[in-house]
Amino acid sequence: MSGKTYPVPADWAKNALIDADTYEEMYARSVNDPDGFWAEQAKRLDWIKEPTIIKNTSFDPVSIKWFEDGELNVAYNCIDRHLKDSGDRVAFHWEPDHPDQPGQTITYTQLHERVCRFANVLKSLGVKKGDRVTIYLPMIPEITYAMLACARIGAAHSVVFAGFSPEALAGRINDCDSTVVITADEGRRGGKTVPLKKNVDDAMPHALGVEKVLVVEHTGADITMKGGRDVWWHEAAAGVDDFCECEPMNAEDPLFILYTSGSTGQPKGVVHTSGGYLTYINFAHRAVFNYEDGDIFWCGADLGWITGHSFTLYAPLSNGATSVMFEGVPNFPDASRFWQIIDKYEVNQFYTAPTAIRALMGAGDEYVTKTSRKSLKLLGTAGEPINPEAWEWYHKVVGEERCPIVDTWWQTETGGCMLTPLPGAHGLKPGAATAPFFGIKPQLVDNDGNVLEGAAEGNLCILDSWPAQARTIYGDHQRFVDTYFTTYKGKYFTSDGCKRDEDGAYWITGRVDDVLNVSGHRMGTAEVESALVAHDKVSEAAVVGYPHDIKGQGIYVYVTLMAGNEPSDDLLKELRTWVRKEIGPIATPDLIQFAPDLPKTRSGKIMRRILRKIAEDEFSNLGDISTLADPSVVEKLIDNRQNRS
Ligand code: ATP
Ligand code: MG
């Protein structure tokens, strides 16, 4: 782990919404008096009926309720309440896949009108409060209308990333019994089109409960519409009113179901509710990103993921923010795209994932340095441990050492950020998720459940509930209890490994399943990967264990090189020596495989479980690969592996 700490810059310590003393004071109150603390935070929202019961939660037996007698509507909080004073304010700038395509700018007033129409169309298709609607749309403005329309009429949305296969889509439709699916003719990503409507058609024989498919026209591709089932959005929208009342919802009514990334296996349909979720993320958006009125906020996450739900959509809108929504990918038409968008809209806070940062770092600095980025005040990352080398690059090259980086650790199940530095309160340690957010009580335990105090490394648990916590797994509450609350009774188990250093800062070391045990030494995959990424020829690395006669587990390394470098035996030797020197002989890789690409989930996380199988020569039994971004990567790795040995 990198030993460096960047102290809070003086202007941040002075001007940030939360400074170090305020953090200490507020954190203490949040854990000692959660009722008082969260009752106050709930005032950020407009309630139809203010809650009088704040926290009613238990992890043994499992029962989680926040603000249970409160009533509100999430869409009202994201749109209607801003209309009176800020109807003309831009809710979001929509940036298309290619810079030459026309973009859109949507004000709060326009958002209101379109969401109302969308809601009325859904009603005309028979959608009622309490139903589930599957949304399989690309990153176009209509996906926000669709999600907010569901929230407006009290239906839970289930957004399925628009890149999943027909099988993966059908599985998710069936799991939550949706009768309505919303899609587009096609999506666009990185200059390519994705045949969304065709995928829906192919999913239909396996999703027999679907009665209506609502289709948004995006690229104008020639598609087939099935009579009686398929409905064009623009035709239906023309025939409905542009006003729709908000449905009063109980704080504990479901807002959405979202399937996890599937990094570790079968995805889980995580259920989030209304009042606690919105209170928490509304607050986190202010506290973590130091979002102030007038700032332009850009979270690059797709709406198919929790980061997109919380920080591309619900949190910024509920704060009346102006944000950016981007259809495309970081490296199309070239690796300057992100930075050009930042300049175009004068983005102040930018939030992305380590996978994008590593890829852009691999492409070379000139793509960044030729842009201005002077509007940037703060940078953020989420989704995977960020290697210190990639952190430093983000800090130096992208942020010009001026922008604090918030490395936010959280999960689909947690709804909002759980561990993160606050820019005015915490010194930054490259690679550390640092400190608990308000109300979060982290604890490290060993495999037998013994509590670890002080500087230690172990399994990360959370001791008490927070408002944005998931309430259940859709249709399988027992799986919810078994997955999160049974390993360590009475505690929420995150399945992530974590280290707490001498200063009390938290470092995520990787998933517990990925931890290596080499000759009795436990090692996080993140640590070895970070050492490799610190080598100037390496852009990405993934580390897994494989059975080793002497050591128990050997270290198997997959390495992606920076643009312009070729694999060679000399480089192999160099990398082994490098890791030895960086961490110690115990971490010396036993086998290194050069990999032009790594298998990743659709949200860009490395799927180590597949790499483990390949390292173990178990090519036939790779498990569920439906959430892989590009399944052909696996074939190439297997080929490569077979040719090597
Ligand atoms: P599944 O639960 O289906 O295996 P998943 O865990 O990848 O999928 P998500 O909920 O999208 O699904 O991801 C949460 C996980 O991502 C965390 O448990 C952690 O392993 C990793 N993660 C997220 N943010 C960070 C971060 N800032 N630092 C380190 N790891 C992170
Ligand atoms: Mg997970």
XYZ file of C-alpha atoms and ligand atoms in Angstrom:
677
model
C 0.000 0.000 0.000
C 1.249 3.443 -0.835
C 2.452 5.290 2.214
C 1.754 8.759 0.900
C -0.855 11.127 2.353
C -1.992 14.312 0.679
C -3.229 16.672 3.388
C -6.498 18.554 2.898
C -5.613 21.659 0.850
C -6.037 24.860 2.870
C -8.826 26.286 0.693
C -10.766 23.034 0.985
C -10.318 22.908 4.747
C -11.700 26.429 4.902
C -14.463 26.392 2.299
C -15.737 22.820 2.054
C -19.234 22.031 3.283
C -17.742 19.667 5.863
C -14.339 20.208 7.484
C -12.447 17.833 9.774
C -14.018 19.033 13.025
C -17.511 19.068 11.568
C -16.994 15.532 10.300
C -15.951 14.265 13.721
C -18.842 15.952 15.428
C -21.448 14.887 12.864
C -20.109 11.342 12.650
C -20.289 10.915 16.417
C -23.860 12.147 16.441
C -24.821 9.955 13.459
C -23.807 6.779 15.277
C -24.797 7.792 18.812
C -28.143 9.329 17.961
C -29.196 7.917 14.594
C -32.830 8.890 15.165
C -32.012 12.543 15.734
C -29.400 12.660 13.010
C -31.488 11.080 10.271
C -34.687 12.879 11.255
C -32.758 16.051 10.511
C -31.392 14.753 7.196
C -34.887 13.669 6.141
C -35.826 17.354 6.116
C -33.844 17.616 2.882
C -36.816 16.012 1.179
C -40.390 17.163 0.666
C -42.694 14.748 2.448
C -46.415 14.368 1.924
C -46.479 13.114 5.487
C -43.379 13.737 7.601
C -42.052 10.608 9.312
C -42.316 10.389 13.101
C -40.748 6.939 13.397
C -37.158 7.185 12.122
C -35.132 4.014 12.613
C -36.599 0.609 13.226
C -33.966 -1.901 12.260
C -32.477 -5.188 13.400
C -29.841 -7.473 11.851
C -30.880 -10.450 14.024
C -33.621 -11.223 13.146
C -33.325 -9.233 9.922
C -35.876 -6.421 9.654
C -35.016 -3.007 8.227
C -37.373 -0.030 8.199
C -36.600 3.666 8.010
C -39.119 6.524 8.218
C -41.848 3.890 8.155
C -44.820 6.203 8.712
C -43.559 8.825 6.247
C -45.091 9.396 2.826
C -43.459 10.977 -0.195
C -42.993 10.653 -3.912
C -39.451 10.352 -5.237
C -40.243 11.866 -8.653
C -41.863 14.854 -6.940
C -38.642 15.376 -4.999
C -36.544 15.080 -8.150
C -38.655 17.342 -10.371
C -41.811 19.069 -9.161
C -40.366 20.731 -6.112
C -37.817 22.565 -8.278
C -40.348 23.952 -10.757
C -41.501 26.973 -8.839
C -38.086 28.629 -8.562
C -35.904 26.768 -11.018
C -38.076 25.397 -13.820
C -35.748 26.867 -16.449
C -32.637 25.418 -14.877
C -30.970 22.659 -16.905
C -31.620 19.288 -15.279
C -29.133 17.591 -17.557
C -27.108 17.994 -20.702
C -27.319 14.888 -22.806
C -24.145 14.185 -24.769
C -24.469 11.710 -27.651
C -22.138 8.847 -28.531
C -20.337 10.794 -31.275
C -19.586 14.502 -30.866
C -21.011 15.241 -34.330
C -24.441 13.884 -33.407
C -26.933 16.390 -31.963
C -27.095 16.578 -28.168
C -29.967 17.749 -25.965
C -30.399 20.062 -23.034
C -33.355 19.327 -20.774
C -34.700 21.811 -18.235
C -36.642 20.839 -15.135
C -39.860 22.077 -16.779
C -39.224 19.938 -19.850
C -38.310 16.991 -17.678
C -41.604 17.366 -15.839
C -43.645 17.381 -19.017
C -41.879 14.365 -20.504
C -41.975 12.311 -17.329
C -45.692 13.038 -16.943
C -46.342 11.875 -20.486
C -44.272 8.789 -19.921
C -46.213 8.076 -16.737
C -49.524 8.445 -18.548
C -48.362 6.110 -21.310
C -47.365 3.508 -18.736
C -50.764 3.836 -17.116
C -52.434 3.394 -20.504
C -50.479 0.144 -20.855
C -51.987 -1.042 -17.587
C -49.075 -0.347 -15.217
C -50.264 0.225 -11.635
C -48.728 1.125 -8.295
C -46.791 -1.876 -7.004
C -46.060 -3.376 -10.455
C -42.557 -4.000 -11.792
C -41.426 -2.529 -15.111
C -38.267 -3.716 -16.873
C -36.292 -0.960 -18.593
C -33.813 -2.052 -21.264
C -32.753 1.293 -22.674
C -29.428 2.819 -23.631
C -28.123 6.061 -22.112
C -30.595 8.340 -23.847
C -32.837 10.936 -22.166
C -35.836 8.596 -22.361
C -34.295 6.233 -19.807
C -34.523 8.977 -17.194
C -38.145 9.691 -18.189
C -38.959 6.003 -17.909
C -37.363 5.589 -14.469
C -38.925 8.751 -13.076
C -42.300 7.871 -14.606
C -42.237 4.581 -12.703
C -41.368 6.449 -9.510
C -44.194 8.904 -10.206
C -46.893 6.248 -10.468
C -45.426 3.940 -7.825
C -44.197 1.094 -10.018
C -40.767 -0.354 -9.233
C -38.344 -0.198 -12.138
C -35.803 -2.852 -12.922
C -33.201 -1.397 -15.257
C -31.289 -4.039 -17.185
C -28.052 -2.780 -18.709
C -28.588 -2.287 -22.461
C -25.891 -4.628 -23.548
C -26.997 -7.750 -21.786
C -27.922 -10.689 -23.965
C -31.523 -11.807 -24.616
C -31.021 -14.680 -22.137
C -29.782 -12.386 -19.371
C -32.676 -10.016 -20.075
C -35.280 -12.789 -20.016
C -33.921 -14.082 -16.726
C -34.254 -10.666 -15.125
C -37.735 -10.058 -16.568
C -38.953 -13.383 -15.206
C -37.286 -12.977 -11.840
C -39.370 -9.896 -11.046
C -42.475 -10.773 -13.123
C -42.576 -7.663 -15.320
C -45.448 -7.466 -17.757
C -44.117 -4.338 -19.459
C -40.660 -3.901 -21.014
C -39.361 -0.556 -22.268
C -36.675 -0.585 -24.953
C -35.365 1.302 -27.993
C -34.896 0.308 -31.618
C -31.126 0.361 -31.097
C -28.496 1.726 -28.762
C -25.221 3.379 -29.675
C -21.905 2.856 -27.923
C -18.490 3.708 -29.220
C -19.604 4.023 -32.834
C -21.353 0.656 -32.853
C -25.055 -0.053 -32.637
C -26.670 -2.529 -30.266
C -29.835 -4.260 -31.552
C -31.950 -3.712 -28.463
C -35.387 -4.355 -29.937
C -34.123 -7.501 -31.606
C -32.685 -8.662 -28.291
C -36.071 -8.081 -26.670
C -37.756 -10.068 -29.469
C -35.282 -12.893 -28.887
C -35.943 -12.776 -25.158
C -39.730 -12.981 -25.543
C -40.071 -16.760 -26.046
C -38.360 -17.100 -22.646
C -40.324 -14.333 -20.925
C -43.917 -15.319 -21.458
C -45.365 -12.938 -18.880
C -44.599 -9.849 -20.971
C -47.751 -8.236 -22.368
C -46.490 -4.916 -23.726
C -43.205 -3.685 -25.166
C -42.837 0.090 -25.362
C -40.285 1.092 -27.995
C -38.374 4.385 -28.151
C -37.166 5.418 -31.592
C -33.486 6.315 -31.319
C -31.395 5.397 -34.379
C -34.338 4.918 -36.742
C -33.238 1.361 -37.552
C -35.633 -0.908 -39.347
C -37.220 -3.134 -36.696
C -40.272 -5.371 -36.499
C -43.193 -4.345 -34.348
C -45.525 -7.082 -33.184
C -49.188 -6.080 -33.374
C -51.032 -6.009 -30.045
C -47.775 -6.207 -28.073
C -45.351 -3.551 -29.315
C -46.118 0.152 -28.965
C -44.072 3.125 -30.224
C -43.352 5.607 -27.423
C -43.755 8.670 -29.675
C -47.161 7.501 -30.933
C -48.449 6.669 -27.472
C -47.053 9.928 -26.028
C -48.940 12.025 -28.570
C -52.225 10.653 -27.301
C -51.830 11.334 -23.562
C -51.964 14.335 -21.273
C -48.768 16.125 -20.208
C -49.726 16.152 -16.553
C -49.828 13.214 -14.182
C -50.328 13.351 -10.414
C -47.635 11.875 -8.193
C -48.701 8.758 -6.345
C -48.229 9.132 -2.570
C -45.823 6.385 -1.504
C -44.920 5.028 1.865
C -41.231 5.533 2.688
C -40.818 1.758 2.683
C -42.521 1.147 -0.683
C -40.054 -0.235 -3.246
C -38.519 2.312 -5.612
C -36.539 -0.148 -7.698
C -35.049 -3.572 -8.122
C -31.511 -3.742 -9.444
C -29.492 -6.828 -10.235
C -25.886 -6.812 -8.962
C -22.989 -6.885 -11.416
C -22.606 -10.636 -11.142
C -18.864 -10.541 -10.430
C -19.145 -13.501 -8.096
C -21.959 -15.506 -9.675
C -25.724 -15.414 -10.087
C -26.904 -11.778 -9.894
C -29.207 -10.820 -7.046
C -32.351 -8.664 -7.480
C -31.604 -6.088 -4.822
C -34.654 -4.123 -3.610
C -34.391 -0.457 -2.589
C -37.186 1.559 -1.043
C -38.123 5.230 -1.293
C -37.641 7.466 1.760
C -34.413 6.160 3.272
C -32.704 5.688 -0.074
C -33.412 9.201 -1.297
C -32.542 10.854 2.032
C -29.179 9.122 2.170
C -28.035 9.698 -1.408
C -29.306 13.273 -1.477
C -27.118 13.962 1.542
C -24.149 11.947 0.202
C -24.169 13.932 -3.030
C -23.649 17.137 -1.030
C -21.248 15.766 1.561
C -19.018 13.507 -0.551
C -18.820 15.578 -3.728
C -19.167 18.912 -1.969
C -21.934 19.673 -4.438
C -23.039 23.302 -4.202
C -25.912 24.922 -6.077
C -24.804 25.970 -9.519
C -22.124 23.301 -9.888
C -22.177 21.053 -12.959
C -21.984 17.426 -11.884
C -21.062 14.463 -14.051
C -21.264 10.859 -12.970
C -20.193 8.732 -15.915
C -21.888 5.557 -14.688
C -24.498 3.891 -16.863
C -28.017 3.866 -15.452
C -27.837 0.078 -15.550
C -25.727 0.174 -12.365
C -26.290 1.412 -8.840
C -23.785 4.243 -9.314
C -25.927 5.417 -12.216
C -29.192 5.085 -10.281
C -27.877 7.029 -7.314
C -25.474 9.566 -8.837
C -26.397 9.924 -12.492
C -30.086 10.243 -11.683
C -31.684 10.395 -8.257
C -29.182 12.282 -6.094
C -28.381 15.157 -8.478
C -32.010 15.667 -9.496
C -33.237 15.579 -5.916
C -30.712 18.360 -5.210
C -31.923 20.403 -8.176
C -28.504 19.983 -9.781
C -27.431 20.370 -13.372
C -25.715 17.240 -14.524
C -24.324 15.570 -17.623
C -25.514 12.305 -19.103
C -23.307 10.590 -21.686
C -24.365 7.957 -24.181
C -20.924 6.764 -25.208
C -17.633 5.343 -23.991
C -14.378 6.967 -22.755
C -12.259 6.147 -25.815
C -14.505 6.971 -28.768
C -13.807 8.687 -31.129
C -10.566 8.832 -29.153
C -9.227 8.844 -25.608
C -9.867 12.588 -25.190
C -13.637 12.189 -25.164
C -14.187 12.469 -21.379
C -11.962 15.495 -21.036
C -13.556 17.227 -24.010
C -17.009 16.733 -22.502
C -15.725 18.162 -19.221
C -14.564 21.258 -21.108
C -17.751 21.526 -23.159
C -20.069 21.665 -20.137
C -17.553 23.068 -17.657
C -17.987 20.124 -15.350
C -17.028 20.756 -11.710
C -17.276 17.268 -10.210
C -16.477 14.172 -12.236
C -17.096 10.607 -11.056
C -15.954 7.491 -12.922
C -14.619 3.950 -12.416
C -11.035 2.640 -12.074
C -11.456 0.570 -15.237
C -11.913 3.761 -17.291
C -9.049 5.504 -15.513
C -6.658 2.614 -16.162
C -7.678 2.375 -19.820
C -7.205 6.110 -20.354
C -3.908 6.059 -18.510
C -2.785 3.280 -20.884
C -3.626 5.429 -23.915
C -1.116 8.136 -22.992
C -1.128 11.571 -21.320
C -1.382 13.715 -24.425
C -5.107 12.891 -24.790
C -5.630 14.550 -21.443
C -3.117 17.370 -21.505
C -4.401 18.816 -24.772
C -7.703 19.646 -23.013
C -8.234 22.397 -20.446
C -10.175 20.769 -17.526
C -9.917 24.028 -15.628
C -13.548 23.797 -14.467
C -12.801 20.637 -12.460
C -12.880 20.984 -8.683
C -13.173 17.379 -7.556
C -12.752 13.852 -8.940
C -14.345 10.630 -7.788
C -14.014 6.902 -8.346
C -16.082 3.810 -7.486
C -16.519 0.205 -8.456
C -13.194 -1.484 -7.745
C -10.102 -0.818 -5.695
C -8.166 1.902 -7.496
C -4.479 1.078 -7.813
C -2.315 3.847 -6.299
C -0.557 4.273 -9.661
C -3.856 4.951 -11.428
C -4.901 7.216 -8.540
C -1.720 9.269 -8.888
C -2.260 9.585 -12.614
C -5.858 10.715 -12.101
C -4.670 13.181 -9.485
C -1.662 14.566 -11.349
C -2.521 14.403 -15.012
C -6.312 14.780 -14.951
C -6.776 16.903 -11.824
C -3.457 18.756 -12.026
C -3.002 18.148 -8.286
C -5.746 20.652 -7.662
C -8.714 18.290 -7.283
C -9.258 16.025 -4.293
C -10.202 12.465 -5.254
C -13.024 10.736 -3.408
C -12.497 6.960 -3.609
C -15.953 5.783 -2.638
C -16.473 2.178 -1.581
C -20.025 0.905 -1.785
C -22.230 -1.793 -3.267
C -25.534 -2.237 -5.070
C -26.847 -3.417 -1.704
C -25.709 -0.313 0.170
C -27.491 2.199 -2.099
C -24.972 4.968 -1.431
C -21.321 5.556 -0.499
C -20.191 3.821 2.709
C -16.460 4.453 2.989
C -14.964 7.548 1.426
C -12.799 10.518 2.238
C -14.692 13.819 2.465
C -12.724 16.428 0.508
C -12.640 19.072 3.261
C -12.155 16.658 6.123
C -9.750 13.843 5.237
C -6.201 13.726 3.958
C -6.029 11.537 0.874
C -4.176 8.240 0.694
C -3.969 6.926 -2.869
C -5.952 3.674 -2.945
C -7.714 4.080 0.402
C -11.485 4.351 0.756
C -10.477 6.026 4.021
C -13.334 6.786 6.426
C -16.915 5.773 7.211
C -19.703 7.973 5.914
C -22.235 9.273 8.437
C -24.109 6.524 10.231
C -21.784 3.766 9.014
C -20.148 1.536 11.616
C -17.488 -0.633 9.916
C -15.884 -3.542 11.715
C -13.128 -5.971 10.710
C -13.414 -9.597 11.773
C -11.281 -12.678 11.145
C -12.640 -15.863 9.558
C -13.860 -17.107 12.930
C -15.713 -13.887 13.598
C -13.261 -12.498 16.172
C -13.307 -8.721 16.164
C -10.021 -7.136 15.051
C -9.051 -3.860 16.688
C -6.561 -1.182 15.663
C -4.391 -1.658 12.595
C -5.564 -4.976 11.138
C -6.697 -6.787 8.039
C -9.834 -8.894 7.821
C -13.370 -9.246 6.540
C -15.410 -6.069 6.378
C -18.738 -6.009 8.224
C -21.136 -3.172 8.983
C -22.649 -3.226 12.442
C -25.827 -1.217 12.119
C -28.324 -0.199 9.452
C -28.220 3.006 7.364
C -31.191 4.486 5.495
C -30.144 3.472 1.943
C -29.589 -0.166 2.818
C -31.298 -2.728 0.571
C -34.330 -4.278 2.250
C -34.412 -7.678 0.580
C -33.615 -9.707 -2.521
C -36.689 -9.695 -4.706
C -38.734 -12.838 -4.197
C -36.141 -14.476 -1.957
C -35.869 -12.892 1.456
C -34.139 -15.974 2.817
C -31.326 -15.499 0.287
C -30.988 -11.923 1.563
C -30.648 -13.160 5.133
C -28.290 -16.001 4.170
C -26.067 -13.895 1.918
C -25.505 -10.908 4.170
C -26.422 -11.663 7.781
C -25.575 -15.299 8.431
C -21.784 -15.536 8.081
C -21.368 -13.236 11.099
C -24.638 -13.266 12.995
C -26.097 -9.843 13.685
C -23.716 -8.100 11.250
C -23.991 -7.109 7.599
C -21.166 -8.956 5.850
C -19.908 -7.163 2.734
C -17.871 -10.078 1.272
C -14.988 -7.648 0.830
C -11.592 -7.853 2.484
C -10.317 -4.687 4.128
C -7.304 -3.338 5.929
C -7.308 -0.613 8.594
C -3.985 1.210 8.878
C -2.297 2.919 11.842
C -4.202 6.131 11.137
C -7.527 4.310 11.120
C -7.930 4.640 7.330
C -9.732 1.809 5.529
C -8.331 0.111 2.420
C -10.423 -2.387 0.460
C -8.141 -5.319 -0.437
C -10.530 -7.100 -2.817
C -13.298 -9.628 -2.498
C -12.845 -12.111 0.298
C -13.105 -14.977 -2.229
C -10.161 -13.482 -4.100
C -7.783 -13.265 -1.167
C -4.640 -15.354 -1.774
C -3.081 -17.700 0.700
C 0.517 -18.312 -0.346
C 2.515 -20.536 2.000
C 0.243 -19.447 4.811
C 0.491 -15.727 4.023
C -2.810 -13.959 3.292
C -2.550 -11.365 0.551
C -5.149 -9.188 -1.096
C -5.285 -9.381 -4.881
C -5.465 -5.567 -4.967
C -2.009 -5.248 -3.436
C -0.237 -7.434 -6.000
C -2.198 -5.879 -8.855
C -1.272 -2.396 -7.706
C 2.396 -3.317 -7.631
C 2.142 -4.494 -11.235
C 0.217 -1.442 -12.411
C 2.952 0.694 -10.868
C 5.345 -0.678 -13.535
C 5.518 1.799 -16.397
C 4.758 -0.801 -19.083
C 1.646 -2.234 -17.370
C -1.776 -0.705 -17.761
C -3.896 -3.396 -16.060
C -3.324 -6.530 -14.055
C -5.477 -9.223 -12.516
C -4.174 -11.648 -9.939
C -5.663 -14.995 -8.919
C -4.550 -18.004 -6.944
C -4.156 -21.510 -8.388
C -3.379 -24.813 -6.674
C 0.344 -25.124 -6.031
C 1.938 -28.317 -4.655
C 4.322 -26.605 -2.293
C 2.839 -23.205 -1.504
C -0.796 -24.273 -1.318
C -1.653 -21.437 -3.639
C 0.530 -19.995 -6.363
C 0.193 -16.495 -7.789
C -1.123 -16.342 -11.331
C -0.977 -12.961 -12.991
C -2.697 -11.643 -16.093
C -1.111 -8.498 -17.463
C -2.312 -5.966 -20.039
C 0.475 -3.780 -21.393
C 0.436 -0.050 -22.064
C -0.076 0.928 -25.703
C 3.168 0.440 -27.685
C 4.644 -2.441 -25.605
C 5.035 -6.068 -26.691
C 5.178 -9.218 -24.543
C 8.642 -10.792 -24.262
C 10.566 -13.170 -22.016
C 12.674 -10.286 -20.794
C 9.598 -8.378 -19.756
C 8.318 -11.469 -17.920
C 11.506 -11.570 -15.880
C 11.408 -7.849 -15.322
C 7.851 -8.008 -13.952
C 8.654 -10.861 -11.573
C 11.655 -8.993 -10.220
C 9.588 -5.851 -9.972
C 6.866 -7.406 -7.795
C 9.522 -9.066 -5.637
C 11.088 -5.694 -5.045
C 7.803 -3.819 -4.550
C 6.140 -6.222 -2.097
C 8.615 -8.952 -1.219
C 9.604 -12.432 -2.346
C 6.387 -13.949 -1.006
C 4.424 -12.070 -3.677
C 6.603 -13.126 -6.631
C 4.275 -14.227 -9.447
C 4.560 -17.918 -10.298
C 2.972 -17.585 -13.712
C 2.418 -14.512 -15.839
C 0.132 -14.483 -18.844
C 0.027 -11.478 -21.167
C -3.592 -10.654 -21.907
C -4.624 -8.015 -24.442
C -7.997 -7.870 -22.619
C -9.354 -9.055 -19.300
C -12.806 -10.531 -18.759
C -14.944 -7.826 -17.206
C -18.519 -7.426 -16.153
C -20.629 -4.999 -18.110
C -19.816 -2.410 -15.463
C -16.101 -2.869 -16.062
C -15.094 -4.984 -13.070
C -12.529 -7.708 -13.534
C -14.146 -11.147 -13.119
C -11.505 -12.976 -11.173
C -13.628 -16.079 -10.738
C -13.275 -16.770 -14.492
C -9.561 -16.017 -14.427
C -9.252 -18.454 -11.535
C -10.887 -21.201 -13.583
C -8.575 -20.542 -16.522
C -5.550 -20.562 -14.227
C -6.780 -23.898 -12.855
C -7.181 -25.259 -16.418
C -10.890 -25.722 -15.820
C -12.026 -24.436 -19.157
C -15.326 -26.260 -19.393
C -16.889 -25.096 -16.167
C -16.751 -21.314 -16.189
C -20.124 -20.756 -14.507
C -22.486 -17.898 -15.385
C -20.786 -15.695 -17.974
C -23.942 -13.855 -19.055
C -22.827 -10.651 -17.363
C -19.500 -10.523 -19.239
C -18.969 -7.468 -21.422
C -17.221 -9.446 -24.144
C -17.343 -13.252 -23.891
C -14.792 -13.631 -26.715
C -12.098 -12.360 -24.328
C -12.414 -15.653 -22.467
C -11.799 -17.721 -25.618
C -8.669 -15.729 -26.346
C -7.356 -16.169 -22.825
C -7.986 -19.910 -22.930
C -6.216 -20.204 -26.297
C -3.321 -18.249 -24.979
C -3.165 -20.343 -21.828
C -3.222 -23.616 -23.776
C -0.518 -22.480 -26.137
C 1.673 -21.432 -23.258
C 1.763 -24.663 -21.317
P -21.977 -9.500 -7.331
O -22.411 -9.052 -5.976
O -23.092 -10.007 -8.181
O -20.764 -10.388 -7.318
P -20.643 -6.948 -7.631
O -20.269 -7.129 -6.199
O -19.540 -6.661 -8.617
O -21.493 -8.193 -8.151
P -21.653 -4.277 -7.276
O -22.645 -4.113 -6.219
O -21.804 -3.480 -8.527
O -21.700 -5.773 -7.754
O -20.193 -3.994 -6.752
C -19.853 -3.818 -5.395
C -18.429 -4.269 -5.175
O -17.513 -3.481 -5.956
C -17.939 -4.109 -3.766
O -18.375 -5.164 -2.934
C -16.421 -4.075 -3.961
O -15.900 -5.385 -4.130
C -16.271 -3.325 -5.258
N -16.036 -1.880 -5.012
C -16.901 -0.872 -5.217
N -16.346 0.329 -4.964
C -15.085 0.093 -4.547
C -13.992 0.928 -4.101
N -14.073 2.252 -4.078
N -12.867 0.315 -3.722
C -12.767 -1.029 -3.757
N -13.732 -1.863 -4.170
C -14.885 -1.319 -4.567
Mg -21.388 -7.838 -4.627
